[in-house]
Amino acid sequence: MTIKVNQPTQEFHLFNNQVSYIFRVLEKSNQLEHLYYGKRIKHRTSFKHLIEREVRPSCNMFEGDHTSSLEHIKQEYPSFGTTDYRYPAHMVTNNIGSQITNYQYQTYRMIPGKPSISNLPATYVEDNEEAETLEITLVDEVLHSKLILSYTIYTNRNVICRNAKFINEGLEAFYLTNTMSTSVDFPDDQFEMLHLTGAWAREAHVEVQRLTKGIQSIYSARGASSHAHNPFLALKRFDTTEHTGEVYGFSLVYSGNFFGQVEVDTYSVTRVMMGINPFQFKWKLNPTESFQTPECVMVYSNEGLNGMSQTYHDLYRTRLARGFWRDKERPILINNWEATYFNFNEEKILSIAKTAKELGIELFVLDDGWFGERHDDTSSLGDWFENKEKLPNGIQGLSEKVEALGMKFGLWFEPEMVCKDTKLFKEHPDWIIATPNRRPSHGRNQFILDFSREEVVDHIFSSMDHILEKSKISYIKWDMNRYMTEPYSLGLAIDQQGELAHRYILGVYKLYERLIEKYPEILFESCAGGGARLDPGLLYYAPQAWASDDTDAVERLKIQYGTSMVYPLSSIGSHVSAIPNHQVGRITPIDTRAHVAYFGTFGYELDITKLSEKEKEKVKEKTSFFKEKRQLIRNGQFYRLLNPFESNEVSWMVVSDDQKEAIVGLYKVLAKPNDKYYRLPLKGLDPDKLYKIEGKETTHYGDELMNIGIILADDYTDRAGEYWSREKAGDFSSTIFLLKEVHE
Ligand code: DGJ
């Protein structure tokens, strides 16, 4: 059992071997008081001794009771207006204009396993033994509303998932203006906040800041989770490293406008909350209707950031991603975007596919430019029919020809967008997101279709279906290249305009669901101008995502390192591209480009027909190497070793679950003359196993490799010396070490 209830004291203790989470019902007010979240502690029949109270000058809930101020009580789902002055986890406006709630505990229910949440992506279980769920029902008698707080604890993972559901049981509508998925009050503020920030072509840069009194937050108001912030934050102790120390991760399974906030009050209590961004949000809840928040996945690790990441990786790879491709080897693909951009015809595409096939690549992906009059980015999105000048045999003919070469065929769509010059826009100018009587802003010469409207989603489903039905399509790259402006829907009533952003993303999920239902064997890769929607919400539908439009190997070290904080390697789209690199002009060796791309889904994005014979041989070698190692890379445990945000040398590794095999990537950004000696201590090996590093003479026990490390300047015997220590390696050098268990 993972949840215990102390009936007399009305306390709830969720625990497994690693983590404990405790809260209780307040005697007089029947609200919920948070008591503890952290490393597992023993169960007690009462946790009353954990209650902290102090008489402080403040407003109190009850006359004469000077310790009943909610401002000084750690809470589970704080409300506004009744003695707590910090940010609340929820807020409403009712029919008299009041914004106050008072949800009081009514009952609880224990559910084996983990129920799904309607219309929203969420983690799941395959067997009820894997988790247990506690649902707490609270009631606000004045609002005539129920609130169900749901907590799932996984039996063998340091994971607690939370979500909330509001139900209107009255006769009048009210408006939800804030609906967090989770809120946790920590007793102290001795933390740093770590999060992922960036912009187009430099996503997921790791940012760490010490908490200060007041508010620090991350959010999106762009209609997508965005390049600027990922829906993830972690609180780490000051001495927490990659591999030691405490950290709490908060990751929202959502792809739209999100909000993550840390508030430190003047008594040093830290309140973390995460959910849909309340900014611009206003949801009309009619009688009998309910509103479900997305789920927040909270991970507690006392094995550092890497420990937290491993938990997310395993959970998201096996219990968030789903369907046909979840456990399958993903094909090595070649995408024509950086090879041709919009300028291609069937002959060119087939020549790339043919050469790729000869070199062992398994899937060809036709990117943007195959439809309407799309010769640049000013036109045609929404007219999803082939350009017959470029592709005289259509997608059907091309896909058949690619399949005849022995390759699979994939296709790019940007389903949520429309350009002005299209048939679609001319027929339905009112289908875009725009505010009446206001100028619509432009983003990449396109508008966003109003996916909050069912008829729009239906139409796009039919036009995609039309192509998919007749062609041999094994993969779809689903792109999204502009953010929302002038948010307004002609399909929504005036008092429901605040629902648009959330309804929009529900429409996106719906289209995914319909396509997956009809075409369960298509592999989806999500993309949003690179990594603007690389979030857990989309991983539920598309098990891989294009991590960035920046394909430069050196830039990718940072992007992939940051992305790996939460997301498994099996979800990180990574390609070998041309030199000079198209985003930064950098010239890096093909070895290094491949060595970085290996730690992701691995593929190519360059005109392979233009490579020299020597380079083609390299491609062949890299491709067959990845085929051999892809099981290990996607299923093994990932360890970050040297941090690109802190050092010129970068390293990471993957160890197989049985610890018999490992692969290490080591990168040196700039060459240094007459450099110092380097050692690279490894992680995750079995200290008692004897390993041989491919290409080296000697063998090493795991304890030696982890405590001393690989000696990198082992010049006379060692391949590493060639690529690492000597000046001739030049800038951007790298090497891969393969370790295998051997017996003496
Ligand atoms: C942005 C994507 O991130 C690129 O990979 C490419 O598909 C272009 N869009 C096409 O317009």
Tab-separated table of N, CA and C and ligand atoms in Angstrom, residues 337 342 367-368 374 412 444 477 479 481 527-530 546 549 605, ligand 1:
chain	number	residue	atom	x	y	z
A	337	TRP	N	15.014	19.363	-45.494
A	337	TRP	CA	14.873	20.810	-45.269
A	337	TRP	C	16.186	21.550	-45.523
A	342	PHE	N	12.913	25.124	-50.041
A	342	PHE	CA	11.690	24.970	-50.844
A	342	PHE	C	11.988	24.534	-52.283
A	367	ASP	N	10.074	17.632	-46.255
A	367	ASP	CA	9.732	18.751	-45.375
A	367	ASP	C	8.857	19.752	-46.121
A	368	ASP	N	8.841	20.958	-45.632
A	368	ASP	CA	8.010	22.046	-46.142
A	368	ASP	C	8.191	22.250	-47.655
A	374	ARG	N	3.747	26.769	-52.673
A	374	ARG	CA	4.705	27.042	-51.594
A	374	ARG	C	6.141	27.004	-52.132
A	412	TRP	N	5.908	16.349	-44.035
A	412	TRP	CA	5.766	17.532	-43.159
A	412	TRP	C	4.381	18.146	-43.311
A	444	ARG	N	5.688	34.880	-39.633
A	444	ARG	CA	6.122	34.054	-40.767
A	444	ARG	C	5.057	34.030	-41.877
A	477	LYS	N	5.935	14.859	-39.682
A	477	LYS	CA	6.544	15.932	-38.890
A	477	LYS	C	5.496	17.034	-38.794
A	479	ASP	N	4.613	20.531	-37.664
A	479	ASP	CA	5.318	21.774	-37.336
A	479	ASP	C	4.327	22.843	-36.856
A	481	ASN	N	4.750	27.220	-36.512
A	481	ASN	CA	5.789	28.246	-36.630
A	481	ASN	C	5.417	29.670	-36.259
A	527	CYS	N	7.121	19.448	-33.720
A	527	CYS	CA	8.116	20.484	-34.001
A	527	CYS	C	7.391	21.810	-33.882
A	528	ALA	N	8.071	22.826	-33.396
A	528	ALA	CA	7.465	24.154	-33.389
A	528	ALA	C	8.609	25.134	-33.605
A	529	GLY	N	8.960	25.331	-34.887
A	529	GLY	CA	10.123	26.157	-35.181
A	529	GLY	C	11.292	25.649	-34.350
A	530	GLY	N	11.484	24.337	-34.341
A	530	GLY	CA	12.448	23.701	-33.439
A	530	GLY	C	11.717	23.257	-32.186
A	546	TRP	N	11.407	17.594	-32.613
A	546	TRP	CA	12.581	18.272	-33.158
A	546	TRP	C	13.030	19.287	-32.119
A	549	ASP	N	15.925	24.188	-34.310
A	549	ASP	CA	16.336	24.439	-35.694
A	549	ASP	C	17.832	24.680	-35.783
A	605	GLU	N	20.290	15.755	-42.109
A	605	GLU	CA	19.552	16.857	-42.712
A	605	GLU	C	20.531	17.657	-43.562
B	1	DGJ	C1	10.605	25.017	-38.904
B	1	DGJ	C2	11.145	23.663	-38.560
B	1	DGJ	O1	11.689	23.666	-37.292
B	1	DGJ	C3	12.156	23.251	-39.622
B	1	DGJ	O2	12.759	22.049	-39.279
B	1	DGJ	C4	11.458	23.167	-40.942
B	1	DGJ	O3	10.526	22.125	-40.932
B	1	DGJ	C5	10.796	24.484	-41.257
B	1	DGJ	N1	9.977	24.955	-40.191
B	1	DGJ	C6	9.962	24.386	-42.506
B	1	DGJ	O4	9.261	25.528	-42.751
